[in-house]
Structure formats: C-alpha cells, structure tokens
Amino acid sequence: NAGVTQTPKFQVLKTGQSMTLQCAQDMNHEYMSWYRQDPGMGLRLIHYSVGAGITDQGEVPNGYNVSRSTTEDFPLRLLSAAPSQTSVYFCASRSRRTVNTEAFFGQGTRLTVV
Amino acid sequence: LAKTTQPISMDSYEGQEVNITCSHNNIATNDYITWYQQFPSQGPRFIIQGYKTKVTNEVASLFIPADRKSSTLSLPRVSLSDTAVYYCLVGDSRGDSSYKLIFGSGTRLLVRP
C-alpha cells in the first residue's frame, strides 16, 4: 500500500514547454485534488475530481488541465509552462465513505520554470 | 465554506504546551473542524478533527466551545520535531463541498531548544 505517489519529484522546464505531473493512489479513494504551494505560502487548490470522469476547477485553475479516466490516476498537465508556475505541487486523495476529512498527500513535485 | 483566521506564526520552547487558536465565525451547522500539520518539503498530514467539545488523540487535543466560532489545537509538551505549519480547515465532511479542502496560510510554529 503505497498511498499517494507523485512523479517526478523534481522537474525543470523552459518557458513554453508542456509536461504532465503524475499522481496515483492505491486506496480506491473517490476524491483527488491538485494543489500548488509557493514559497512561504499555504496550499491553493488547482483542480479536483470526485470520481472517474468528473473534474472541476479549484481556486487557481488557469494554465492547468486535468482528466480522470480511472479511479487511481489524476494527472495534471501544464499546457505552456510559465515562470509563475514555479512551485511545489501536491496531489491528495480522500475517501468519500468516511465522516472525517482526512486527506492523504503525496510527497510533492518541485517544478522550476526558467 | 467557512473562512478561518489563525495567527501567522508562534514561537515556543521544548517541553511547553502550545495552543493554536482558529477563528471561524461563520461556521455552519454541519461543518467539522479539521487540523493538518505540514513539515518542510512534505505534504500536509491530518492531525485531528472535531465537531464540538473536546477531541483527543495521541498527537493533539482539539477544544471547541459551545458556540463553535473558534477552536484551539493543543500540542502537549512540544519538541523540536513539532516545528511545522498548522492549518485549520472548516467544512462539511458529508456535504458536496467536502471534497474541496481549502487551506489558508496556516500558523508557522517554531519550537526552540
């Protein structure tokens, strides 16, 4: 049981490049989310999903796309990277079958756009 | 989703009890109060959740007064390893908004030797 796995851990992109951040969970959780965290700041919600085939925008969705074809995977795509997207990205998952709001987070992807 | 307000930072010393208060004046009837802890370079980790009165686990205690407009996370006898950012979240764990966990800026706790 690996929990939430994010790849890669580190990435450097040039402005304008595209890439996909991977997130996978093996807990059969319905809810998955992507957050970004800028230095010294709190987490901001980018996109979230309540189940396979269902996604919606969070607080800061511009410049990012998501899809959820399976329960396990929730990739985040940067269409055309910009320096403002330099940040640490966290993926999280949570079960809808529990009363508490315990979410499980991955170890993060540190992205630098130059 | 109810807005929360917490101190930006707090300092403490090893062995002391630390209490972090969170204000949530517009908390709704079905909302729960949840606290997360985040160490540097790691994702947040769930600490504790409560609805009213007091909840205690092996890590912390959560005190919620009768009006539920605030809550206090209590960390007993902190150590250097408790240095982290602590986030207070308020939301209905069973409602449609439960999947959108919105994090504020949190409280940065520094524990000194």
Short mmCIF file of C-alpha atoms in Angstrom, two decimals:
data_model
loop_
_atom_site.label_atom_id
_atom_site.label_comp_id
_atom_site.label_asym_id
_atom_site.label_seq_id
_atom_site.Cartn_x
_atom_site.Cartn_y
_atom_site.Cartn_z
CA ASN A 1 0.00 0.00 0.00
CA ALA A 2 1.99 2.99 -1.30
CA GLY A 3 -0.64 5.68 -0.63
CA VAL A 4 -0.34 8.65 -2.98
CA THR A 5 2.59 8.58 -5.39
CA GLN A 6 3.71 11.60 -7.38
CA THR A 7 6.22 11.63 -10.21
CA PRO A 8 8.57 13.23 -10.91
CA LYS A 9 9.90 14.63 -7.64
CA PHE A 10 11.81 17.41 -9.37
CA GLN A 11 11.46 18.99 -12.81
CA VAL A 12 12.95 21.96 -14.62
CA LEU A 13 11.08 23.27 -17.65
CA LYS A 14 11.74 26.04 -20.12
CA THR A 15 9.08 28.64 -20.66
CA GLY A 16 6.54 27.40 -23.16
CA GLN A 17 7.21 23.71 -22.66
CA SER A 18 4.43 21.36 -21.67
CA MET A 19 4.52 18.48 -19.26
CA THR A 20 2.36 16.18 -17.19
CA LEU A 21 2.68 15.67 -13.46
CA GLN A 22 1.60 12.19 -12.49
CA CYS A 23 -0.41 11.23 -9.42
CA ALA A 24 -1.56 7.76 -8.49
CA GLN A 25 -3.26 6.38 -5.40
CA ASP A 26 -3.90 2.79 -4.41
CA MET A 27 -6.50 3.36 -1.70
CA ASN A 28 -9.54 3.33 -4.00
CA HIS A 29 -10.33 6.92 -2.99
CA GLU A 30 -13.02 8.74 -4.90
CA TYR A 31 -11.78 12.28 -4.26
CA MET A 32 -8.50 13.54 -5.69
CA SER A 33 -7.08 17.05 -5.81
CA TRP A 34 -4.10 19.03 -7.02
CA TYR A 35 -2.59 21.89 -5.02
CA ARG A 36 0.27 24.25 -5.57
CA GLN A 37 2.33 25.77 -2.81
CA ASP A 38 4.54 28.79 -3.41
CA PRO A 39 7.44 29.52 -1.03
CA GLY A 40 6.22 30.53 2.44
CA MET A 41 2.58 30.28 1.40
CA GLY A 42 -0.33 27.97 2.05
CA LEU A 43 -1.74 25.46 -0.40
CA ARG A 44 -4.01 26.59 -3.20
CA LEU A 45 -6.43 24.24 -4.90
CA ILE A 46 -5.91 23.92 -8.66
CA HIS A 47 -8.34 21.20 -9.77
CA TYR A 48 -10.21 18.40 -8.11
CA SER A 49 -12.15 15.28 -9.01
CA VAL A 50 -14.96 13.48 -7.23
CA GLY A 51 -14.64 10.32 -9.30
CA ALA A 52 -13.55 8.88 -12.62
CA GLY A 53 -14.72 11.09 -15.45
CA ILE A 54 -15.62 14.03 -13.18
CA THR A 55 -13.33 17.02 -12.66
CA ASP A 56 -13.81 20.64 -11.69
CA GLN A 57 -11.82 23.82 -11.15
CA GLY A 58 -10.42 24.95 -7.86
CA GLU A 59 -9.05 28.35 -6.80
CA VAL A 60 -6.25 28.71 -9.37
CA PRO A 61 -7.04 26.57 -12.45
CA ASN A 62 -5.64 28.77 -15.23
CA GLY A 63 -2.79 27.18 -17.17
CA TYR A 64 -3.57 23.66 -15.99
CA ASN A 65 -5.67 20.80 -17.31
CA VAL A 66 -6.72 17.59 -15.65
CA SER A 67 -8.52 14.42 -16.56
CA ARG A 68 -9.55 11.35 -14.57
CA SER A 69 -10.04 8.27 -16.66
CA THR A 70 -9.51 5.85 -13.76
CA THR A 71 -10.05 5.95 -10.01
CA GLU A 72 -6.33 5.54 -9.39
CA ASP A 73 -4.80 8.24 -11.60
CA PHE A 74 -5.20 12.00 -11.72
CA PRO A 75 -2.57 13.65 -13.96
CA LEU A 76 -2.04 17.40 -14.06
CA ARG A 77 -1.00 18.94 -17.38
CA LEU A 78 0.82 22.21 -17.83
CA LEU A 79 -0.01 23.32 -21.34
CA SER A 80 2.61 26.05 -21.80
CA ALA A 81 4.80 26.49 -18.74
CA ALA A 82 5.38 29.98 -17.38
CA PRO A 83 7.78 31.18 -14.66
CA SER A 84 4.74 31.98 -12.50
CA GLN A 85 4.05 28.24 -12.34
CA THR A 86 7.28 27.61 -10.47
CA SER A 87 6.02 25.98 -7.31
CA VAL A 88 5.68 22.75 -5.37
CA TYR A 89 2.73 20.68 -6.49
CA PHE A 90 0.90 18.30 -4.19
CA CYS A 91 -1.64 15.68 -5.08
CA ALA A 92 -4.12 14.46 -2.48
CA SER A 93 -6.79 11.81 -2.22
CA ARG A 94 -9.62 11.14 0.19
CA SER A 95 -12.39 8.64 0.65
CA ARG A 96 -15.97 9.83 0.38
CA ARG A 97 -17.05 6.95 2.57
CA THR A 98 -15.64 8.32 5.81
CA VAL A 99 -17.05 11.06 8.01
CA ASN A 100 -13.72 12.70 8.64
CA THR A 101 -11.93 14.84 6.10
CA GLU A 102 -8.60 13.04 6.32
CA ALA A 103 -6.81 13.55 3.05
CA PHE A 104 -3.61 11.78 2.09
CA PHE A 105 -0.95 13.78 0.29
CA GLY A 106 1.87 12.79 -1.99
CA GLN A 107 5.45 13.89 -1.41
CA GLY A 108 5.18 16.68 -3.93
CA THR A 109 6.73 17.67 -7.25
CA ARG A 110 9.08 20.63 -7.16
CA LEU A 111 8.77 22.42 -10.50
CA THR A 112 11.01 25.21 -11.73
CA VAL A 113 10.18 27.07 -14.94
CA VAL A 114 13.05 29.09 -16.38
CA LEU B 1 -17.00 27.17 3.03
CA ALA B 2 -16.36 28.92 6.31
CA LYS B 3 -13.40 31.30 6.36
CA THR B 4 -10.81 30.70 9.05
CA THR B 5 -8.37 33.04 10.75
CA GLN B 6 -5.27 31.87 12.60
CA PRO B 7 -2.07 33.53 13.80
CA ILE B 8 0.62 33.71 11.17
CA SER B 9 3.33 32.43 13.48
CA MET B 10 4.06 31.28 17.02
CA ASP B 11 7.22 30.56 18.98
CA SER B 12 7.60 28.09 21.80
CA TYR B 13 10.23 26.13 23.70
CA GLU B 14 10.69 22.43 24.08
CA GLY B 15 8.52 20.89 26.76
CA GLN B 16 5.90 23.63 26.71
CA GLU B 17 2.25 23.23 25.81
CA VAL B 18 1.28 25.09 22.65
CA ASN B 19 -2.24 26.27 21.91
CA ILE B 20 -3.12 27.50 18.43
CA THR B 21 -6.48 29.18 18.08
CA CYS B 22 -8.53 29.35 14.90
CA SER B 23 -11.50 31.67 14.40
CA HIS B 24 -14.38 30.58 12.17
CA ASN B 25 -17.25 32.93 12.90
CA ASN B 26 -19.48 31.77 10.04
CA ILE B 27 -19.21 28.04 10.69
CA ALA B 28 -22.29 26.15 9.50
CA THR B 29 -24.29 23.61 11.46
CA ASN B 30 -22.90 20.62 9.55
CA ASP B 31 -19.29 21.82 9.44
CA TYR B 32 -16.46 19.91 11.08
CA ILE B 33 -13.17 21.45 12.18
CA THR B 34 -10.02 19.76 10.96
CA TRP B 35 -6.34 20.43 11.58
CA TYR B 36 -3.43 19.46 9.38
CA GLN B 37 0.32 19.61 10.03
CA GLN B 38 2.92 20.25 7.35
CA PHE B 39 6.65 19.74 7.76
CA PRO B 40 9.07 21.44 5.35
CA SER B 41 9.22 19.77 1.94
CA GLN B 42 6.36 17.40 2.77
CA GLY B 43 2.65 17.29 2.08
CA PRO B 44 0.19 18.11 4.87
CA ARG B 45 -0.77 15.40 7.32
CA PHE B 46 -4.15 15.06 9.04
CA ILE B 47 -3.86 15.59 12.80
CA ILE B 48 -7.33 15.77 14.31
CA GLN B 49 -10.95 16.55 13.58
CA GLY B 50 -13.86 17.54 15.80
CA TYR B 51 -17.40 18.85 15.82
CA LYS B 52 -17.92 20.08 19.38
CA THR B 53 -16.45 19.95 22.90
CA LYS B 54 -13.13 18.12 23.09
CA VAL B 55 -11.36 15.54 20.99
CA THR B 56 -8.06 13.95 21.94
CA ASN B 57 -5.76 11.57 20.13
CA GLU B 58 -2.15 10.51 20.50
CA VAL B 59 -0.89 13.67 18.81
CA ALA B 60 -3.07 16.56 20.00
CA SER B 61 -6.27 17.77 21.59
CA LEU B 62 -8.90 19.91 19.96
CA PHE B 63 -11.08 22.16 22.07
CA ILE B 64 -14.29 23.57 20.59
CA PRO B 65 -16.52 25.90 22.65
CA ALA B 66 -20.29 25.64 22.62
CA ASP B 67 -20.76 28.39 20.00
CA ARG B 68 -18.20 26.67 17.70
CA LYS B 69 -16.99 30.03 16.38
CA SER B 70 -13.43 29.17 17.29
CA SER B 71 -11.32 26.15 18.08
CA THR B 72 -7.98 25.54 19.77
CA LEU B 73 -5.42 22.95 18.80
CA SER B 74 -3.37 21.95 21.82
CA LEU B 75 0.01 20.27 21.48
CA PRO B 76 1.28 18.94 24.82
CA ARG B 77 4.98 19.20 25.65
CA VAL B 78 6.24 20.13 22.20
CA SER B 79 9.61 19.02 20.89
CA LEU B 80 11.81 20.38 18.12
CA SER B 81 10.15 17.95 15.72
CA ASP B 82 6.81 19.73 16.17
CA THR B 83 8.19 22.70 14.23
CA ALA B 84 5.79 22.86 11.30
CA VAL B 85 2.93 24.77 9.75
CA TYR B 86 -0.51 24.00 11.20
CA TYR B 87 -3.65 24.53 9.13
CA CYS B 88 -7.20 24.87 10.41
CA LEU B 89 -9.95 23.87 7.95
CA VAL B 90 -13.70 24.09 8.35
CA GLY B 91 -16.18 22.27 6.14
CA ASP B 92 -18.98 19.77 5.93
CA SER B 93 -17.32 16.37 5.69
CA ARG B 94 -20.52 14.85 4.37
CA GLY B 95 -21.68 17.56 2.01
CA ASP B 96 -20.98 18.43 -1.58
CA SER B 97 -18.23 20.81 -0.55
CA SER B 98 -16.40 18.16 1.41
CA TYR B 99 -14.13 17.24 -1.48
CA LYS B 100 -12.79 20.77 -1.77
CA LEU B 101 -10.37 21.15 1.07
CA ILE B 102 -9.36 24.81 1.09
CA PHE B 103 -6.20 25.59 3.02
CA GLY B 104 -5.47 29.05 4.37
CA SER B 105 -1.99 30.33 5.17
CA GLY B 106 -1.69 28.33 8.38
CA THR B 107 0.27 29.02 11.56
CA ARG B 108 4.01 28.59 11.43
CA LEU B 109 5.12 27.10 14.76
CA LEU B 110 8.78 27.30 15.69
CA VAL B 111 9.92 25.24 18.67
CA ARG B 112 13.22 26.36 20.16
CA PRO B 113 15.60 24.31 22.32
#
